[in-house]
Amino acid sequence: MKHISSMKNITAIALASALSFGANATFMTATSNGGFVMKDAGEFINLDGTVDVDQTNDGTVKHDGIRWGADGDYSSLVLEDFAPDIDALDTNYMLSALTHNNFRIPGPESLWLTMAEILGEISFTSVNSGGIATGFGSAIVADAFTADAMSDFDIDFTETFNTTTIAGCAPVDEDGVAGGDTHTFATNCDDYFDYSIDNPAPLPDTLPFAIPFYIDGGHYALTIFSSFDADGSTVLPPGRIWTEEEKSTTLYTFARLSEIPEPSTLAILALGILGLSLSKRKTEQK
């Protein structure tokens, strides 16, 4: 009976926690605010494709996108940001959409984009107590919900030479790691870009990555990841991004909040299960 009572108490604690968050509905709002801050070719543009009147290219001003090409024919990269309310656990929330509008462009290689930099920023706000924790499972808050998480994304872009047939495309490594498989071209010839990320310590410089949170007495992990799927169903590993000619390809970035059980709660639960198991064995032996 004592073991059953302990299990009831644990269940009551879990229900109380759920009811508490039911009252506040939203765990947090994550506002993405990224933009292109540097490029080596082309023009900065707005979301609607028009040329940005501000062409500052020194890393201090964020722009929605970049276009490059000549004679009215352009390819472009455009970044759109979102501000989702994260009100459910283990659910994908879209933070941004990076679209490569890949079209055949004339002109010399000097007009082609080869490098760009995105400054990404996520602002967290919440009516709940807590914020970014010092570590996973930690109750020490390093930054309250007024804090921002900033990352630098460096893009090395390759505008490939277009050929008359796919067979004429020059072989290129699939994932950017020497010695691996070569890419199977879908068009003549697919473009690609490699990206790297510079996160603030102690976050890893890779995607996906997770941010520890302590919210209203609970431990959570907010995972940031990328996907080609609008629902985030497939998580992309770090590596090279390929885009087909004469198509628009979108790379989505998502946030997903998951709860991390407290070690003490797990220990009590384990003891309760062990106790029930021992009690059952004694009953069977009688």
Short mmCIF file of C-alpha atoms in Angstrom, two decimals:
data_model
loop_
_atom_site.label_atom_id
_atom_site.label_comp_id
_atom_site.label_asym_id
_atom_site.label_seq_id
_atom_site.Cartn_x
_atom_site.Cartn_y
_atom_site.Cartn_z
CA MET A 1 0.00 0.00 0.00
CA LYS A 2 2.87 2.38 0.75
CA HIS A 3 4.27 1.84 -2.74
CA ILE A 4 0.89 2.54 -4.30
CA SER A 5 0.61 5.69 -2.19
CA SER A 6 4.02 6.86 -3.44
CA MET A 7 2.95 6.31 -7.03
CA LYS A 8 -0.24 8.30 -6.39
CA ASN A 9 1.84 11.17 -5.01
CA ILE A 10 4.06 11.17 -8.09
CA THR A 11 0.98 11.16 -10.32
CA ALA A 12 -0.50 14.04 -8.33
CA ILE A 13 2.71 16.05 -8.73
CA ALA A 14 2.70 15.44 -12.50
CA LEU A 15 -0.97 16.45 -12.77
CA ALA A 16 -0.38 19.59 -10.72
CA SER A 17 2.48 20.53 -13.03
CA ALA A 18 0.32 19.97 -16.10
CA LEU A 19 -2.55 22.02 -14.65
CA SER A 20 -0.13 24.83 -13.78
CA PHE A 21 1.04 25.07 -17.38
CA GLY A 22 -2.52 24.70 -18.58
CA ALA A 23 -3.26 28.02 -16.89
CA ASN A 24 -0.31 29.74 -18.59
CA ALA A 25 -0.75 27.87 -21.91
CA THR A 26 2.45 29.17 -23.54
CA PHE A 27 5.86 28.08 -22.27
CA MET A 28 7.55 30.90 -24.18
CA THR A 29 7.53 32.93 -27.37
CA ALA A 30 10.59 32.49 -29.58
CA THR A 31 11.09 35.43 -31.94
CA SER A 32 13.53 34.82 -34.78
CA ASN A 33 15.28 37.91 -36.14
CA GLY A 34 17.93 36.98 -38.68
CA GLY A 35 19.28 38.56 -41.81
CA PHE A 36 22.10 38.70 -44.31
CA VAL A 37 24.85 41.03 -43.12
CA MET A 38 27.64 40.34 -45.64
CA LYS A 39 28.03 39.10 -49.23
CA ASP A 40 30.70 39.07 -51.93
CA ALA A 41 28.44 39.70 -54.94
CA GLY A 42 24.99 40.88 -55.97
CA GLU A 43 22.53 43.19 -54.22
CA PHE A 44 20.64 43.02 -50.93
CA ILE A 45 16.88 42.68 -51.44
CA ASN A 46 13.61 42.81 -49.47
CA LEU A 47 11.22 39.89 -48.91
CA ASP A 48 9.20 40.88 -51.99
CA GLY A 49 12.31 40.77 -54.20
CA THR A 50 12.74 44.52 -54.60
CA VAL A 51 16.19 46.01 -54.10
CA ASP A 52 16.90 47.20 -50.55
CA VAL A 53 17.64 50.93 -50.50
CA ASP A 54 20.21 50.24 -47.78
CA GLN A 55 23.13 48.29 -49.28
CA THR A 56 25.34 48.35 -46.15
CA ASN A 57 27.67 45.37 -46.44
CA ASP A 58 29.88 45.53 -43.35
CA GLY A 59 28.18 43.10 -40.95
CA THR A 60 26.15 45.73 -39.09
CA VAL A 61 22.82 45.81 -40.98
CA LYS A 62 20.46 42.85 -41.51
CA HIS A 63 18.88 42.35 -44.93
CA ASP A 64 16.09 39.98 -46.00
CA GLY A 65 17.95 38.52 -48.95
CA ILE A 66 20.52 38.67 -51.73
CA ARG A 67 20.12 38.45 -55.49
CA TRP A 68 22.85 38.00 -58.09
CA GLY A 69 22.95 37.76 -61.89
CA ALA A 70 22.64 40.14 -64.84
CA ASP A 71 20.31 41.47 -67.54
CA GLY A 72 17.19 40.95 -65.42
CA ASP A 73 17.93 37.28 -64.73
CA TYR A 74 18.69 36.59 -61.08
CA SER A 75 19.05 33.87 -58.52
CA SER A 76 18.45 34.77 -54.89
CA LEU A 77 18.55 33.72 -51.25
CA VAL A 78 15.74 35.04 -49.05
CA LEU A 79 15.31 34.61 -45.29
CA GLU A 80 11.89 34.93 -43.63
CA ASP A 81 11.54 34.98 -39.82
CA PHE A 82 8.69 33.92 -37.54
CA ALA A 83 7.73 34.33 -33.86
CA PRO A 84 5.88 31.19 -32.71
CA ASP A 85 4.26 30.75 -29.31
CA ILE A 86 5.63 27.48 -27.95
CA ASP A 87 2.63 26.10 -26.06
CA ALA A 88 3.10 22.34 -26.45
CA LEU A 89 5.93 19.94 -25.71
CA ASP A 90 7.58 17.76 -28.36
CA THR A 91 6.07 19.86 -31.15
CA ASN A 92 7.93 21.50 -34.05
CA TYR A 93 7.63 25.29 -34.30
CA MET A 94 8.98 27.07 -37.38
CA LEU A 95 11.50 29.82 -36.66
CA SER A 96 12.65 30.73 -40.17
CA ALA A 97 12.60 29.79 -43.83
CA LEU A 98 15.66 30.22 -46.07
CA THR A 99 14.69 29.97 -49.75
CA HIS A 100 17.08 29.60 -52.67
CA ASN A 101 15.44 30.72 -55.89
CA ASN A 102 17.76 28.90 -58.28
CA PHE A 103 17.56 30.17 -61.85
CA ARG A 104 19.97 30.08 -64.74
CA ILE A 105 21.88 33.34 -64.88
CA PRO A 106 24.05 34.87 -67.62
CA GLY A 107 27.16 36.90 -67.15
CA PRO A 108 30.71 36.29 -65.94
CA GLU A 109 31.62 34.41 -62.77
CA SER A 110 32.51 37.71 -61.12
CA LEU A 111 28.76 38.34 -60.74
CA TRP A 112 28.11 35.02 -58.98
CA LEU A 113 27.65 34.78 -55.24
CA THR A 114 30.27 32.64 -53.47
CA MET A 115 30.05 33.83 -49.85
CA ALA A 116 27.37 35.25 -47.55
CA GLU A 117 26.89 35.65 -43.81
CA ILE A 118 23.64 35.48 -41.84
CA LEU A 119 23.40 36.89 -38.34
CA GLY A 120 20.70 34.90 -36.57
CA GLU A 121 19.04 35.95 -33.32
CA ILE A 122 16.31 34.31 -31.25
CA SER A 123 14.62 36.37 -28.52
CA PHE A 124 12.80 34.50 -25.74
CA THR A 125 9.89 36.01 -23.79
CA SER A 126 7.53 34.39 -21.29
CA VAL A 127 5.14 35.15 -18.44
CA ASN A 128 6.60 32.15 -16.63
CA SER A 129 9.55 32.34 -14.26
CA GLY A 130 13.00 31.11 -15.24
CA GLY A 131 14.92 31.30 -18.49
CA ILE A 132 18.04 29.84 -20.08
CA ALA A 133 19.75 27.56 -17.54
CA THR A 134 23.47 27.05 -16.97
CA GLY A 135 23.11 23.41 -18.01
CA PHE A 136 20.62 20.61 -18.65
CA GLY A 137 18.86 19.72 -15.41
CA SER A 138 20.21 22.85 -13.70
CA ALA A 139 17.95 25.16 -11.67
CA ILE A 140 20.42 28.05 -12.03
CA VAL A 141 19.21 30.60 -14.58
CA ALA A 142 22.00 32.16 -16.64
CA ASP A 143 19.74 34.46 -18.68
CA ALA A 144 16.16 35.38 -17.85
CA PHE A 145 13.44 35.48 -20.51
CA THR A 146 14.65 38.90 -21.60
CA ALA A 147 17.80 37.32 -23.08
CA ASP A 148 18.62 36.64 -26.74
CA ALA A 149 20.55 33.78 -28.33
CA MET A 150 22.72 34.94 -31.23
CA SER A 151 24.47 32.82 -33.87
CA ASP A 152 26.56 33.53 -36.97
CA PHE A 153 25.89 31.43 -40.07
CA ASP A 154 28.58 31.48 -42.76
CA ILE A 155 27.50 30.29 -46.21
CA ASP A 156 29.98 29.20 -48.88
CA PHE A 157 27.90 29.17 -52.05
CA THR A 158 28.75 27.44 -55.32
CA GLU A 159 26.94 28.51 -58.48
CA THR A 160 27.70 25.62 -60.83
CA PHE A 161 28.26 25.88 -64.57
CA ASN A 162 25.16 24.82 -66.48
CA THR A 163 25.68 22.11 -69.08
CA THR A 164 23.55 20.76 -71.91
CA THR A 165 23.06 17.42 -70.13
CA ILE A 166 23.32 16.05 -66.58
CA ALA A 167 26.12 13.79 -67.77
CA GLY A 168 28.20 16.89 -68.41
CA CYS A 169 28.10 18.05 -64.75
CA ALA A 170 31.48 17.94 -63.03
CA PRO A 171 31.58 15.40 -60.15
CA VAL A 172 31.24 16.94 -56.68
CA ASP A 173 31.34 15.36 -53.22
CA GLU A 174 27.83 14.83 -51.81
CA ASP A 175 28.29 15.97 -48.21
CA GLY A 176 31.39 18.15 -48.41
CA VAL A 177 33.55 15.57 -46.63
CA ALA A 178 36.42 14.35 -48.79
CA GLY A 179 36.36 10.69 -49.72
CA GLY A 180 32.61 10.21 -49.69
CA ASP A 181 30.07 9.55 -52.42
CA THR A 182 29.69 12.00 -55.27
CA HIS A 183 26.41 13.85 -55.75
CA THR A 184 23.78 12.42 -58.09
CA PHE A 185 22.64 15.45 -60.06
CA ALA A 186 18.91 15.96 -60.58
CA THR A 187 19.37 18.91 -62.96
CA ASN A 188 22.20 20.22 -65.09
CA CYS A 189 23.69 21.30 -62.82
CA ASP A 190 22.48 21.49 -59.20
CA ASP A 191 23.93 24.31 -57.09
CA TYR A 192 25.05 23.79 -53.50
CA PHE A 193 26.20 25.60 -50.40
CA ASP A 194 28.13 24.64 -47.29
CA TYR A 195 27.33 26.38 -44.04
CA SER A 196 28.99 26.67 -40.66
CA ILE A 197 27.56 28.05 -37.43
CA ASP A 198 29.25 30.00 -34.65
CA ASN A 199 27.20 29.69 -31.44
CA PRO A 200 27.90 31.43 -28.12
CA ALA A 201 29.62 29.20 -25.55
CA PRO A 202 28.82 26.63 -24.25
CA LEU A 203 26.52 25.72 -27.18
CA PRO A 204 28.12 23.54 -29.88
CA ASP A 205 28.93 25.04 -33.27
CA THR A 206 26.63 22.74 -35.19
CA LEU A 207 23.02 22.08 -36.15
CA PRO A 208 21.04 20.64 -34.53
CA PHE A 209 21.81 21.97 -31.05
CA ALA A 210 19.84 22.29 -27.80
CA ILE A 211 19.45 25.12 -25.28
CA PRO A 212 18.78 24.25 -21.60
CA PHE A 213 15.82 25.98 -19.92
CA TYR A 214 14.47 26.11 -16.38
CA ILE A 215 10.78 27.12 -16.45
CA ASP A 216 8.52 27.37 -13.41
CA GLY A 217 10.52 24.74 -11.55
CA GLY A 218 10.81 22.35 -14.50
CA HIS A 219 13.80 21.37 -16.65
CA TYR A 220 13.55 21.60 -20.44
CA ALA A 221 15.64 21.40 -23.59
CA LEU A 222 14.87 23.55 -26.65
CA THR A 223 16.30 21.84 -29.72
CA ILE A 224 17.05 23.95 -32.80
CA PHE A 225 17.22 22.02 -36.08
CA SER A 226 16.78 22.34 -39.84
CA SER A 227 14.60 20.43 -42.30
CA PHE A 228 13.47 20.50 -45.92
CA ASP A 229 9.98 19.55 -44.69
CA ALA A 230 7.51 22.29 -43.79
CA ASP A 231 6.42 20.25 -40.76
CA GLY A 232 9.96 19.46 -39.63
CA SER A 233 9.38 15.72 -39.90
CA THR A 234 12.91 15.02 -41.16
CA VAL A 235 15.91 16.46 -39.31
CA LEU A 236 18.84 17.43 -41.53
CA PRO A 237 22.33 16.48 -40.35
CA PRO A 238 25.16 19.01 -40.66
CA GLY A 239 26.55 19.17 -44.17
CA ARG A 240 26.11 20.37 -47.72
CA ILE A 241 22.79 21.69 -49.03
CA TRP A 242 21.88 20.95 -52.66
CA THR A 243 19.33 22.87 -54.75
CA GLU A 244 18.00 22.05 -58.22
CA GLU A 245 18.06 24.43 -61.19
CA GLU A 246 14.93 26.37 -62.14
CA LYS A 247 13.34 25.63 -58.75
CA SER A 248 12.85 27.27 -55.37
CA THR A 249 14.15 25.18 -52.47
CA THR A 250 13.39 26.11 -48.86
CA LEU A 251 15.40 25.16 -45.80
CA TYR A 252 13.31 25.51 -42.62
CA THR A 253 14.61 26.02 -39.08
CA PHE A 254 12.53 24.74 -36.16
CA ALA A 255 12.44 24.82 -32.36
CA ARG A 256 11.19 21.84 -30.33
CA LEU A 257 10.74 21.95 -26.55
CA SER A 258 11.10 18.75 -24.52
CA GLU A 259 10.88 18.17 -20.79
CA ILE A 260 13.85 16.75 -18.88
CA PRO A 261 12.69 14.83 -15.78
CA GLU A 262 14.36 15.82 -12.51
CA PRO A 263 16.88 13.23 -11.29
CA SER A 264 15.18 13.08 -7.87
CA THR A 265 11.78 12.36 -9.44
CA LEU A 266 13.28 9.65 -11.61
CA ALA A 267 14.92 8.08 -8.56
CA ILE A 268 11.63 8.03 -6.60
CA LEU A 269 9.81 6.60 -9.60
CA ALA A 270 12.46 3.89 -10.01
CA LEU A 271 12.22 2.96 -6.32
CA GLY A 272 8.44 2.79 -6.57
CA ILE A 273 8.59 0.48 -9.58
CA LEU A 274 11.23 -1.66 -7.86
CA GLY A 275 9.07 -1.86 -4.72
CA LEU A 276 6.02 -2.93 -6.71
CA SER A 277 8.11 -5.58 -8.43
CA LEU A 278 9.41 -6.96 -5.12
CA SER A 279 5.91 -6.93 -3.65
CA LYS A 280 4.61 -8.86 -6.65
CA ARG A 281 7.36 -11.46 -6.30
CA LYS A 282 6.56 -11.99 -2.61
CA THR A 283 2.89 -12.43 -3.46
CA GLU A 284 3.72 -14.99 -6.15
CA GLN A 285 5.92 -16.95 -3.72
CA LYS A 286 3.14 -17.36 -1.14
#
